[in-house]
N, CA and C atoms as an extended XYZ file, in Angstrom:
444
Properties=species:S:1:pos:R:3:atomname:S:1:resname:S:1:resid:I:1 pbc="F F F"
N       -12.026      -36.402      -32.211 N   MET     1
C       -11.102      -35.147      -32.039 CA  MET     1
C       -11.295      -34.534      -30.753 C   MET     1
N       -12.623      -34.379      -30.183 N   ARG     2
C       -12.554      -33.549      -28.967 CA  ARG     2
C       -12.158      -34.478      -27.824 C   ARG     2
N       -12.125      -35.579      -27.968 N   SER     3
C       -11.549      -36.570      -26.615 CA  SER     3
C       -10.121      -36.413      -26.758 C   SER     3
N        -9.415      -36.374      -27.938 N   TYR     4
C        -8.000      -36.562      -28.015 CA  TYR     4
C        -7.586      -35.090      -27.654 C   TYR     4
N        -8.132      -33.967      -28.066 N   LEU     5
C        -7.777      -32.579      -27.287 CA  LEU     5
C        -7.943      -32.474      -25.970 C   LEU     5
N        -9.020      -33.027      -25.480 N   CYS     6
C        -9.188      -33.075      -23.948 CA  CYS     6
C        -8.094      -34.041      -23.282 C   CYS     6
N        -7.699      -35.028      -23.732 N   TRP     7
C        -6.700      -35.930      -23.211 CA  TRP     7
C        -5.295      -34.871      -23.496 C   TRP     7
N        -5.011      -34.444      -24.468 N   ALA     8
C        -3.890      -33.588      -24.566 CA  ALA     8
C        -3.806      -32.593      -23.519 C   ALA     8
N        -4.824      -31.827      -23.308 N   ILE     9
C        -4.824      -30.797      -22.254 CA  ILE     9
C        -4.620      -31.389      -20.962 C   ILE     9
N        -5.186      -32.279      -20.538 N   MET    10
C        -5.109      -33.110      -19.304 CA  MET    10
C        -3.737      -33.562      -19.114 C   MET    10
N        -3.052      -34.087      -20.114 N   SER    11
C        -1.765      -34.627      -19.998 CA  SER    11
C        -0.712      -33.598      -19.868 C   SER    11
N        -1.045      -32.370      -20.701 N   ALA    12
C        -0.206      -31.283      -20.246 CA  ALA    12
C        -0.468      -30.732      -18.890 C   ALA    12
N        -1.371      -30.606      -18.276 N   LEU    13
C        -1.649      -30.284      -17.007 CA  LEU    13
C        -0.792      -31.158      -15.819 C   LEU    13
N        -1.054      -32.403      -16.111 N   LEU    14
C        -0.370      -33.380      -15.308 CA  LEU    14
C         1.165      -33.279      -15.471 C   LEU    14
N         1.605      -33.079      -16.698 N   LEU    15
C         3.061      -32.987      -16.534 CA  LEU    15
C         3.455      -31.704      -16.114 C   LEU    15
N         2.763      -30.700      -16.214 N   ALA    16
C         3.304      -29.205      -15.628 CA  ALA    16
C         3.315      -29.623      -14.155 C   ALA    16
N         2.288      -30.227      -13.471 N   GLY    17
C         2.358      -30.505      -12.095 CA  GLY    17
C         1.986      -29.228      -11.212 C   GLY    17
N         1.872      -29.459       -9.932 N   PRO    18
C         1.727      -28.319       -9.120 CA  PRO    18
C         3.030      -27.510       -8.863 C   PRO    18
N         3.046      -26.553       -8.134 N   ALA    19
C         4.414      -25.748       -7.805 CA  ALA    19
C         5.221      -26.684       -6.692 C   ALA    19
N         6.058      -27.235       -7.163 N   ARG    20
C         6.781      -28.124       -6.082 CA  ARG    20
C         7.757      -27.089       -5.281 C   ARG    20
N         7.582      -27.268       -3.886 N   ALA    21
C         8.262      -26.370       -3.005 CA  ALA    21
C         9.877      -26.764       -3.058 C   ALA    21
N        10.621      -25.734       -3.239 N   GLU    22
C        11.981      -25.759       -3.391 CA  GLU    22
C        12.638      -24.732       -2.540 C   GLU    22
N        13.821      -24.578       -2.474 N   ASN    23
C        14.423      -23.338       -1.740 CA  ASN    23
C        14.799      -22.259       -2.785 C   ASN    23
N        13.987      -22.071       -3.635 N   THR    24
C        14.032      -21.077       -4.605 CA  THR    24
C        12.507      -20.303       -4.870 C   THR    24
N        12.599      -18.905       -5.128 N   VAL    25
C        11.095      -18.524       -5.503 CA  VAL    25
C        10.843      -18.998       -6.837 C   VAL    25
N         9.531      -19.388       -6.821 N   PRO    26
C         8.908      -20.019       -7.996 CA  PRO    26
C         8.771      -18.867       -9.094 C   PRO    26
N         8.486      -19.310      -10.269 N   SER    27
C         8.278      -18.495      -11.273 CA  SER    27
C         7.012      -17.495      -11.122 C   SER    27
N         6.969      -16.506      -11.814 N   ALA    28
C         5.848      -15.635      -11.819 CA  ALA    28
C         4.438      -16.473      -12.289 C   ALA    28
N         4.533      -17.328      -13.187 N   GLU    29
C         3.384      -18.148      -13.479 CA  GLU    29
C         2.829      -19.064      -12.316 C   GLU    29
N         3.837      -19.637      -11.572 N   PHE    30
C         3.578      -20.518      -10.266 CA  PHE    30
C         3.058      -19.604       -9.178 C   PHE    30
N         3.588      -18.344       -9.118 N   GLN    31
C         3.316      -17.427       -8.042 CA  GLN    31
C         1.777      -17.077       -8.239 C   GLN    31
N         1.361      -16.766       -9.483 N   GLU    32
C         0.020      -16.438       -9.825 CA  GLU    32
C        -0.908      -17.758       -9.543 C   GLU    32
N        -0.446      -19.016       -9.930 N   ILE    33
C        -1.316      -20.030       -9.340 CA  ILE    33
C        -1.533      -20.252       -7.969 C   ILE    33
N        -0.299      -20.135       -7.226 N   LEU    34
C        -0.467      -20.149       -5.688 CA  LEU    34
C        -1.551      -19.121       -5.228 C   LEU    34
N        -0.994      -17.864       -5.638 N   ILE    35
C        -1.961      -16.688       -5.156 CA  ILE    35
C        -3.616      -17.129       -5.477 C   ILE    35
N        -3.928      -17.206       -6.788 N   LYS    36
C        -5.300      -17.529       -7.191 CA  LYS    36
C        -5.948      -18.659       -6.557 C   LYS    36
N        -5.273      -19.784       -6.613 N   THR    37
C        -5.762      -20.824       -5.985 CA  THR    37
C        -6.235      -20.753       -4.415 C   THR    37
N        -5.282      -20.196       -3.858 N   SER    38
C        -5.388      -19.884       -2.459 CA  SER    38
C        -6.658      -19.045       -2.059 C   SER    38
N        -6.626      -17.798       -2.788 N   LEU    39
C        -7.519      -16.796       -2.655 CA  LEU    39
C        -9.043      -17.270       -2.999 C   LEU    39
N        -9.171      -18.127       -4.264 N   LEU    40
C       -10.432      -18.672       -4.688 CA  LEU    40
C       -10.958      -19.715       -3.746 C   LEU    40
N        -9.910      -20.433       -3.168 N   THR    41
C       -10.393      -21.451       -2.383 CA  THR    41
C       -11.107      -20.818       -1.110 C   THR    41
N       -10.312      -19.789       -0.561 N   LEU    42
C       -10.962      -18.831        0.514 CA  LEU    42
C       -12.247      -18.300        0.322 C   LEU    42
N       -12.310      -17.830       -0.968 N   ASN    43
C       -13.655      -17.169       -1.395 CA  ASN    43
C       -14.527      -18.200       -1.429 C   ASN    43
N       -14.444      -19.339       -2.004 N   ASP    44
C       -15.370      -20.418       -1.964 CA  ASP    44
C       -15.827      -20.893       -0.601 C   ASP    44
N       -14.887      -20.874        0.420 N   ALA    45
C       -15.169      -21.401        1.726 CA  ALA    45
C       -16.100      -20.184        2.291 C   ALA    45
N       -15.803      -18.932        2.133 N   ASN    46
C       -16.539      -17.788        2.743 CA  ASN    46
C       -18.001      -17.769        2.042 C   ASN    46
N       -18.186      -18.080        0.817 N   LEU    47
C       -19.489      -17.992        0.261 CA  LEU    47
C       -20.252      -19.189        0.731 C   LEU    47
N       -19.667      -20.455        0.887 N   THR    48
C       -20.432      -21.751        1.091 CA  THR    48
C       -20.644      -21.868        2.724 C   THR    48
N       -19.652      -21.363        3.542 N   GLY    49
C       -19.675      -21.567        4.859 CA  GLY    49
C       -18.865      -22.931        5.117 C   GLY    49
N       -18.492      -23.600        4.250 N   ASN    50
C       -17.543      -24.825        4.148 CA  ASN    50
C       -16.318      -24.638        4.298 C   ASN    50
N       -15.547      -24.719        5.366 N   TYR    51
C       -14.161      -24.408        5.262 CA  TYR    51
C       -13.131      -25.776        5.179 C   TYR    51
N       -13.808      -26.809        5.001 N   THR    52
C       -12.986      -28.146        4.936 CA  THR    52
C       -11.927      -28.205        3.860 C   THR    52
N       -12.406      -27.820        2.673 N   VAL    53
C       -11.431      -27.853        1.655 CA  VAL    53
C       -10.258      -26.895        1.617 C   VAL    53
N       -10.408      -25.663        2.467 N   LEU    54
C        -9.510      -24.655        2.513 CA  LEU    54
C        -8.503      -25.210        3.756 C   LEU    54
N        -8.944      -25.745        4.661 N   HIS    55
C        -8.263      -26.494        5.631 CA  HIS    55
C        -7.332      -27.438        5.198 C   HIS    55
N        -8.118      -28.395        4.343 N   THR    56
C        -7.102      -29.352        3.565 CA  THR    56
C        -5.971      -29.007        2.798 C   THR    56
N        -6.081      -27.768        2.146 N   LYS    57
C        -5.058      -27.262        1.338 CA  LYS    57
C        -3.955      -26.478        2.062 C   LYS    57
N        -4.215      -26.278        3.387 N   LEU    58
C        -3.233      -25.570        4.284 CA  LEU    58
C        -1.755      -26.299        4.521 C   LEU    58
N        -0.806      -25.645        4.889 N   ALA    59
C         0.465      -26.447        5.170 CA  ALA    59
C         0.080      -27.332        6.538 C   ALA    59
N         0.627      -28.439        6.572 N   LYS    60
C         0.435      -29.222        7.963 CA  LYS    60
C         0.560      -28.548        9.031 C   LYS    60
N         1.655      -27.868        9.310 N   VAL    61
C         1.889      -27.203       10.441 CA  VAL    61
C         0.723      -26.228       10.857 C   VAL    61
N         0.044      -25.598       10.029 N   PHE    62
C        -1.049      -24.815       10.072 CA  PHE    62
C        -2.325      -25.811       10.474 C   PHE    62
N        -2.556      -26.672        9.677 N   ARG    63
C        -3.646      -27.563        9.767 CA  ARG    63
C        -3.656      -28.158       11.236 C   ARG    63
N        -2.486      -28.428       11.806 N   ASP    64
C        -2.252      -29.173       13.168 CA  ASP    64
C        -2.793      -28.117       14.189 C   ASP    64
N        -2.872      -26.597       13.858 N   GLN    65
C        -2.973      -25.536       14.807 CA  GLN    65
C        -4.474      -25.124       14.677 C   GLN    65
N        -5.177      -25.285       13.734 N   ILE    66
C        -6.499      -24.758       13.541 CA  ILE    66
C        -7.226      -25.666       12.853 C   ILE    66
N        -8.434      -25.820       13.198 N   THR    67
C        -9.710      -26.497       12.590 CA  THR    67
C       -10.488      -25.836       11.514 C   THR    67
N       -11.235      -26.518       10.648 N   PRO    68
C       -12.058      -25.857        9.784 CA  PRO    68
C       -13.161      -24.904       10.523 C   PRO    68
N       -13.391      -25.310       11.612 N   ASP    69
C       -14.440      -24.147       12.530 CA  ASP    69
C       -13.565      -23.054       12.867 C   ASP    69
N       -12.252      -23.226       13.322 N   GLY    70
C       -11.478      -22.120       13.773 CA  GLY    70
C       -11.324      -21.153       12.586 C   GLY    70
N       -11.068      -21.769       11.215 N   LEU    71
C       -11.026      -20.834       10.108 CA  LEU    71
C       -12.252      -20.087        9.800 C   LEU    71
N       -13.499      -20.833       10.109 N   LYS    72
C       -14.764      -20.143        9.927 CA  LYS    72
C       -14.903      -19.010       10.825 C   LYS    72
N       -14.439      -19.104       11.956 N   LYS    73
C       -14.627      -18.025       12.807 CA  LYS    73
C       -13.624      -16.956       12.600 C   LYS    73
N       -12.643      -17.380       11.995 N   GLY    74
C       -11.564      -16.314       11.414 CA  GLY    74
C       -12.006      -15.359       10.434 C   GLY    74
N       -12.454      -16.033        9.598 N   PHE    75
C       -13.064      -15.189        8.357 CA  PHE    75
C       -14.512      -14.922        8.400 C   PHE    75
N       -15.168      -14.977        9.642 N   LYS    76
C       -16.594      -14.480        9.899 CA  LYS    76
C       -17.011      -13.300        9.016 C   LYS    76
N       -16.146      -12.201        9.333 N   PRO    77
C       -16.527      -10.905        8.659 CA  PRO    77
C       -16.890      -11.063        7.165 C   PRO    77
N       -15.979      -11.689        6.475 N   PHE    78
C       -16.039      -11.946        5.118 CA  PHE    78
C       -17.441      -12.652        4.639 C   PHE    78
N       -17.592      -13.739        5.418 N   ALA    79
C       -18.803      -14.621        5.228 CA  ALA    79
C       -20.087      -13.674        5.458 C   ALA    79
N       -20.034      -13.178        6.763 N   ASP    80
C       -21.350      -12.284        7.072 CA  ASP    80
C       -21.795      -11.110        6.120 C   ASP    80
N       -20.736      -10.663        5.505 N   GLN    81
C       -20.898       -9.405        4.570 CA  GLN    81
C       -21.048       -9.956        3.029 C   GLN    81
N       -20.804      -11.370        3.106 N   LYS    82
C       -21.121      -11.960        1.598 CA  LYS    82
C       -20.011      -11.286        0.593 C   LYS    82
N       -18.900      -11.122        1.081 N   VAL    83
C       -17.683      -10.581        0.246 CA  VAL    83
C       -17.610      -11.711       -0.675 C   VAL    83
N       -17.594      -11.192       -1.935 N   ASP    84
C       -17.273      -12.170       -3.281 CA  ASP    84
C       -16.060      -11.516       -3.957 C   ASP    84
N       -14.995      -12.105       -3.853 N   PHE    85
C       -13.917      -11.524       -4.819 CA  PHE    85
C       -13.559      -12.611       -5.887 C   PHE    85
N       -14.374      -13.431       -6.359 N   GLY    86
C       -14.172      -14.232       -7.467 CA  GLY    86
C       -13.552      -13.540       -8.704 C   GLY    86
N       -13.880      -12.541       -8.857 N   LEU    87
C       -13.383      -11.472      -10.087 CA  LEU    87
C       -12.137      -11.715      -10.115 C   LEU    87
N       -11.117      -11.936       -9.236 N   ILE    88
C        -9.782      -11.889       -9.348 CA  ILE    88
C        -9.490      -13.269      -10.319 C   ILE    88
N       -10.250      -14.004      -10.650 N   SER    89
C        -9.804      -15.095      -11.532 CA  SER    89
C        -9.607      -14.595      -13.169 C   SER    89
N       -10.032      -13.416      -13.139 N   ALA    90
C        -9.925      -12.841      -14.521 CA  ALA    90
C        -9.029      -11.971      -14.699 C   ALA    90
N        -8.208      -11.478      -13.543 N   LYS    91
C        -7.299      -10.341      -13.366 CA  LYS    91
C        -6.046      -10.957      -13.042 C   LYS    91
N        -5.010      -10.420      -13.409 N   PRO    92
C        -3.409      -10.922      -12.893 CA  PRO    92
C        -3.193      -10.178      -11.692 C   PRO    92
N        -2.469      -10.833      -10.712 N   PRO    93
C        -2.139      -10.197       -9.560 CA  PRO    93
C        -0.981       -9.218       -9.705 C   PRO    93
N        -0.790       -8.237       -9.077 N   ILE    94
C         0.099       -7.105       -9.279 CA  ILE    94
C         0.918       -7.061       -7.898 C   ILE    94
N         2.256       -7.454       -8.108 N   ALA    95
C         2.983       -7.571       -6.679 CA  ALA    95
C         3.394       -6.243       -6.293 C   ALA    95
N         3.304       -5.986       -4.835 N   SER    96
C         3.485       -4.711       -4.272 CA  SER    96
C         5.120       -4.716       -3.653 C   SER    96
N         5.776       -5.850       -3.714 N   VAL    97
C         6.971       -5.919       -3.390 CA  VAL    97
C         7.370       -7.508       -3.957 C   VAL    97
N         8.609       -7.580       -4.194 N   GLU    98
C         9.202       -8.747       -4.915 CA  GLU    98
C         9.079       -9.621       -4.046 C   GLU    98
N         8.667      -10.998       -4.594 N   ALA    99
C         8.444      -12.391       -3.963 CA  ALA    99
C         9.937      -12.718       -3.330 C   ALA    99
N         9.650      -13.278       -2.325 N   LYS   100
C        11.085      -13.586       -1.422 CA  LYS   100
C        10.787      -14.755       -0.448 C   LYS   100
N        11.927      -15.444       -0.236 N   LEU   101
C        11.912      -16.305        0.959 CA  LEU   101
C        12.550      -15.918        2.180 C   LEU   101
N        11.888      -16.197        3.374 N   ASP   102
C        12.214      -15.294        4.565 CA  ASP   102
C        13.143      -16.462        5.173 C   ASP   102
N        13.430      -16.229        6.535 N   ASN   103
C        14.303      -17.128        7.367 CA  ASN   103
C        13.970      -18.265        7.719 C   ASN   103
N        12.710      -18.419        7.520 N   ARG   104
C        11.895      -19.809        7.857 CA  ARG   104
C        11.796      -20.568        6.644 C   ARG   104
N        12.185      -20.090        5.452 N   GLY   105
C        12.061      -20.773        4.239 CA  GLY   105
C        10.554      -20.542        3.785 C   GLY   105
N        10.002      -19.680        4.301 N   ALA   106
C         8.428      -19.404        3.671 CA  ALA   106
C         8.530      -18.473        2.451 C   ALA   106
N         7.867      -18.805        1.671 N   LEU   107
C         7.533      -17.751        0.410 CA  LEU   107
C         6.498      -16.832        0.800 C   LEU   107
N         6.985      -15.369        0.730 N   LEU   108
C         6.249      -14.394        0.857 CA  LEU   108
C         5.658      -13.742       -0.411 C   LEU   108
N         4.330      -13.658       -0.522 N   LEU   109
C         3.738      -13.097       -1.775 CA  LEU   109
C         2.838      -11.928       -1.305 C   LEU   109
N         3.005      -10.608       -1.703 N   ARG   110
C         2.413       -9.313       -1.369 CA  ARG   110
C         1.945       -8.835       -2.575 C   ARG   110
N         0.655       -8.335       -2.543 N   GLY   111
C         0.265       -7.481       -3.681 CA  GLY   111
C        -1.292       -7.179       -3.818 C   GLY   111
N        -1.770       -7.020       -4.805 N   TYR   112
C        -3.302       -6.709       -4.957 CA  TYR   112
C        -3.784       -7.118       -6.331 C   TYR   112
N        -5.198       -7.315       -6.569 N   PHE   113
C        -5.711       -7.358       -7.979 CA  PHE   113
C        -6.335       -5.892       -8.301 C   PHE   113
N        -6.300       -5.390       -9.197 N   ASP   114
C        -7.015       -4.116       -9.781 CA  ASP   114
C        -8.325       -4.430      -10.145 C   ASP   114
N        -9.183       -4.584       -9.011 N   THR   115
C       -10.520       -4.726       -9.245 CA  THR   115
C       -11.357       -3.574       -8.876 C   THR   115
N       -12.447       -3.444       -9.342 N   ALA   116
C       -13.438       -2.321       -8.877 CA  ALA   116
C       -14.697       -2.830       -8.729 C   ALA   116
N       -15.286       -2.142       -7.647 N   PRO   117
C       -15.134       -0.889       -7.100 CA  PRO   117
C       -14.090       -0.959       -5.864 C   PRO   117
N       -13.998       -2.425       -5.404 N   SER   118
C       -12.930       -2.417       -4.462 CA  SER   118
C       -11.682       -3.228       -4.915 C   SER   118
N       -10.814       -2.978       -4.266 N   ARG   119
C        -9.362       -3.436       -4.477 CA  ARG   119
C        -9.280       -4.888       -3.550 C   ARG   119
N        -8.796       -5.756       -3.978 N   VAL   120
C        -8.253       -6.943       -3.343 CA  VAL   120
C        -6.861       -7.056       -3.144 C   VAL   120
N        -6.577       -6.868       -1.758 N   THR   121
C        -5.113       -6.746       -1.441 CA  THR   121
C        -4.885       -8.144       -0.608 C   THR   121
N        -3.490       -8.763       -0.802 N   TYR   122
C        -3.326       -9.950       -0.262 CA  TYR   122
C        -1.876       -9.949        0.311 C   TYR   122
N        -1.591      -10.636        1.479 N   GLU   123
C        -0.358      -11.018        1.984 CA  GLU   123
C        -0.485      -12.345        2.276 C   GLU   123
N         0.279      -13.290        1.468 N   LEU   124
C         0.087      -14.793        1.585 CA  LEU   124
C         1.720      -15.363        1.983 C   LEU   124
N         1.844      -16.043        2.912 N   ASP   125
C         2.832      -16.701        3.223 CA  ASP   125
C         2.724      -18.371        2.817 C   ASP   125
N         3.600      -19.010        2.344 N   PHE   126
C         3.552      -20.631        1.996 CA  PHE   126
C         4.640      -21.070        2.464 C   PHE   126
N         4.806      -22.431        2.998 N   LEU   127
C         5.638      -23.198        3.429 CA  LEU   127
C         5.814      -24.439        2.730 C   LEU   127
N         6.801      -24.851        2.418 N   PRO   128
C         6.918      -26.300        1.948 CA  PRO   128
C         6.310      -27.356        2.864 C   PRO   128
N         5.218      -27.926        2.438 N   SER   129
C         4.564      -29.197        3.109 CA  SER   129
C         4.000      -30.100        2.321 C   SER   129
N         4.684      -31.278        2.617 N   GLU   130
C         4.153      -32.445        1.787 CA  GLU   130
C         4.493      -32.356        0.173 C   GLU   130
N         5.783      -31.686        0.123 N   GLY   131
C         6.427      -31.648       -1.189 CA  GLY   131
C         5.802      -30.162       -1.826 C   GLY   131
N         4.942      -29.550       -1.451 N   LEU   132
C         4.240      -28.402       -2.243 CA  LEU   132
C         4.415      -27.175       -1.220 C   LEU   132
N         4.326      -26.100       -2.204 N   TRP   133
C         3.943      -24.741       -1.446 CA  TRP   133
C         2.514      -24.797       -0.926 C   TRP   133
N         2.297      -24.316        0.293 N   LYS   134
C         1.118      -24.600        0.877 CA  LYS   134
C         0.885      -23.382        1.844 C   LYS   134
N        -0.267      -22.812        1.984 N   PRO   135
C        -0.433      -21.534        2.819 CA  PRO   135
C        -0.379      -21.755        4.250 C   PRO   135
N         0.310      -20.810        4.899 N   ILE   136
C         0.455      -20.805        6.360 CA  ILE   136
C        -0.254      -19.503        6.888 C   ILE   136
N        -0.286      -18.354        6.215 N   MET   137
C        -0.939      -17.402        6.238 CA  MET   137
C        -1.882      -16.666        5.258 C   MET   137
N        -3.081      -16.201        5.312 N   LEU   138
C        -3.836      -15.868        4.315 CA  LEU   138
C        -4.629      -14.463        5.012 C   LEU   138
N        -3.840      -13.398        4.479 N   ASN   139
C        -4.282      -12.106        5.069 CA  ASN   139
C        -4.934      -11.519        3.731 C   ASN   139
N        -6.218      -11.260        3.685 N   VAL   140
C        -6.946      -10.428        2.627 CA  VAL   140
C        -7.703       -9.230        2.954 C   VAL   140
N        -7.761       -8.323        2.210 N   ARG   141
C        -8.499       -7.029        2.460 CA  ARG   141
C        -9.099       -6.690        1.269 C   ARG   141
N       -10.479       -6.279        1.251 N   VAL   142
C       -11.219       -5.949        0.268 CA  VAL   142
C       -11.760       -4.535        0.513 C   VAL   142
N       -11.187       -3.421       -0.047 N   LYS   143
C       -11.621       -2.080        0.064 CA  LYS   143
C       -11.399       -1.160       -1.043 C   LYS   143
N       -11.901       -0.021       -0.936 N   PRO   144
C       -11.570        0.915       -2.146 CA  PRO   144
C       -10.078        1.244       -2.112 C   PRO   144
N        -9.661        1.340       -3.323 N   PRO   145
C        -8.249        1.427       -3.658 CA  PRO   145
C        -7.385        2.565       -2.896 C   PRO   145
N        -8.320        3.815       -2.740 N   ASN   146
C        -7.546        4.919       -1.986 CA  ASN   146
C        -7.720        4.777       -0.398 C   ASN   146
N        -8.293        3.689        0.211 N   GLU   147
C        -8.364        3.674        1.331 CA  GLU   147
C        -7.391        2.591        1.951 C   GLU   147
N        -6.674        3.045        3.202 N   LYS   148
C        -5.354        2.495        3.786 CA  LYS   148
C        -5.799        1.485        4.692 C   LYS   148
């Protein structure tokens, strides 16, 4: 019975597939997947010091411009302070503005996670790359909710 249930779950996940990039704003569910997978991959990179997986998940145009070592340098303040925002996996993202596509065709997602004692705020841009929405910009801030 267990193997059947496992197979059914895996089949459902495979059929659902990743958020395919199109010229439309994806559903709220896919937006949450994009936000959390991107931020949690960044969090893992910051905690381990290994930015290779994060680099692999970026849009090709971004991968061509920056190396894993470049990412490591860019996120050094997070790594140095051992900032861990893994708590977001248990929280829903709260949009600060409605998701939209800009003139580049990039999907813009802005918002925060209502975490304590610090709030995780994000600005994420995704471009269609290799058939999927992939990050081209990851801007994350972790600070008290009343601090600008």
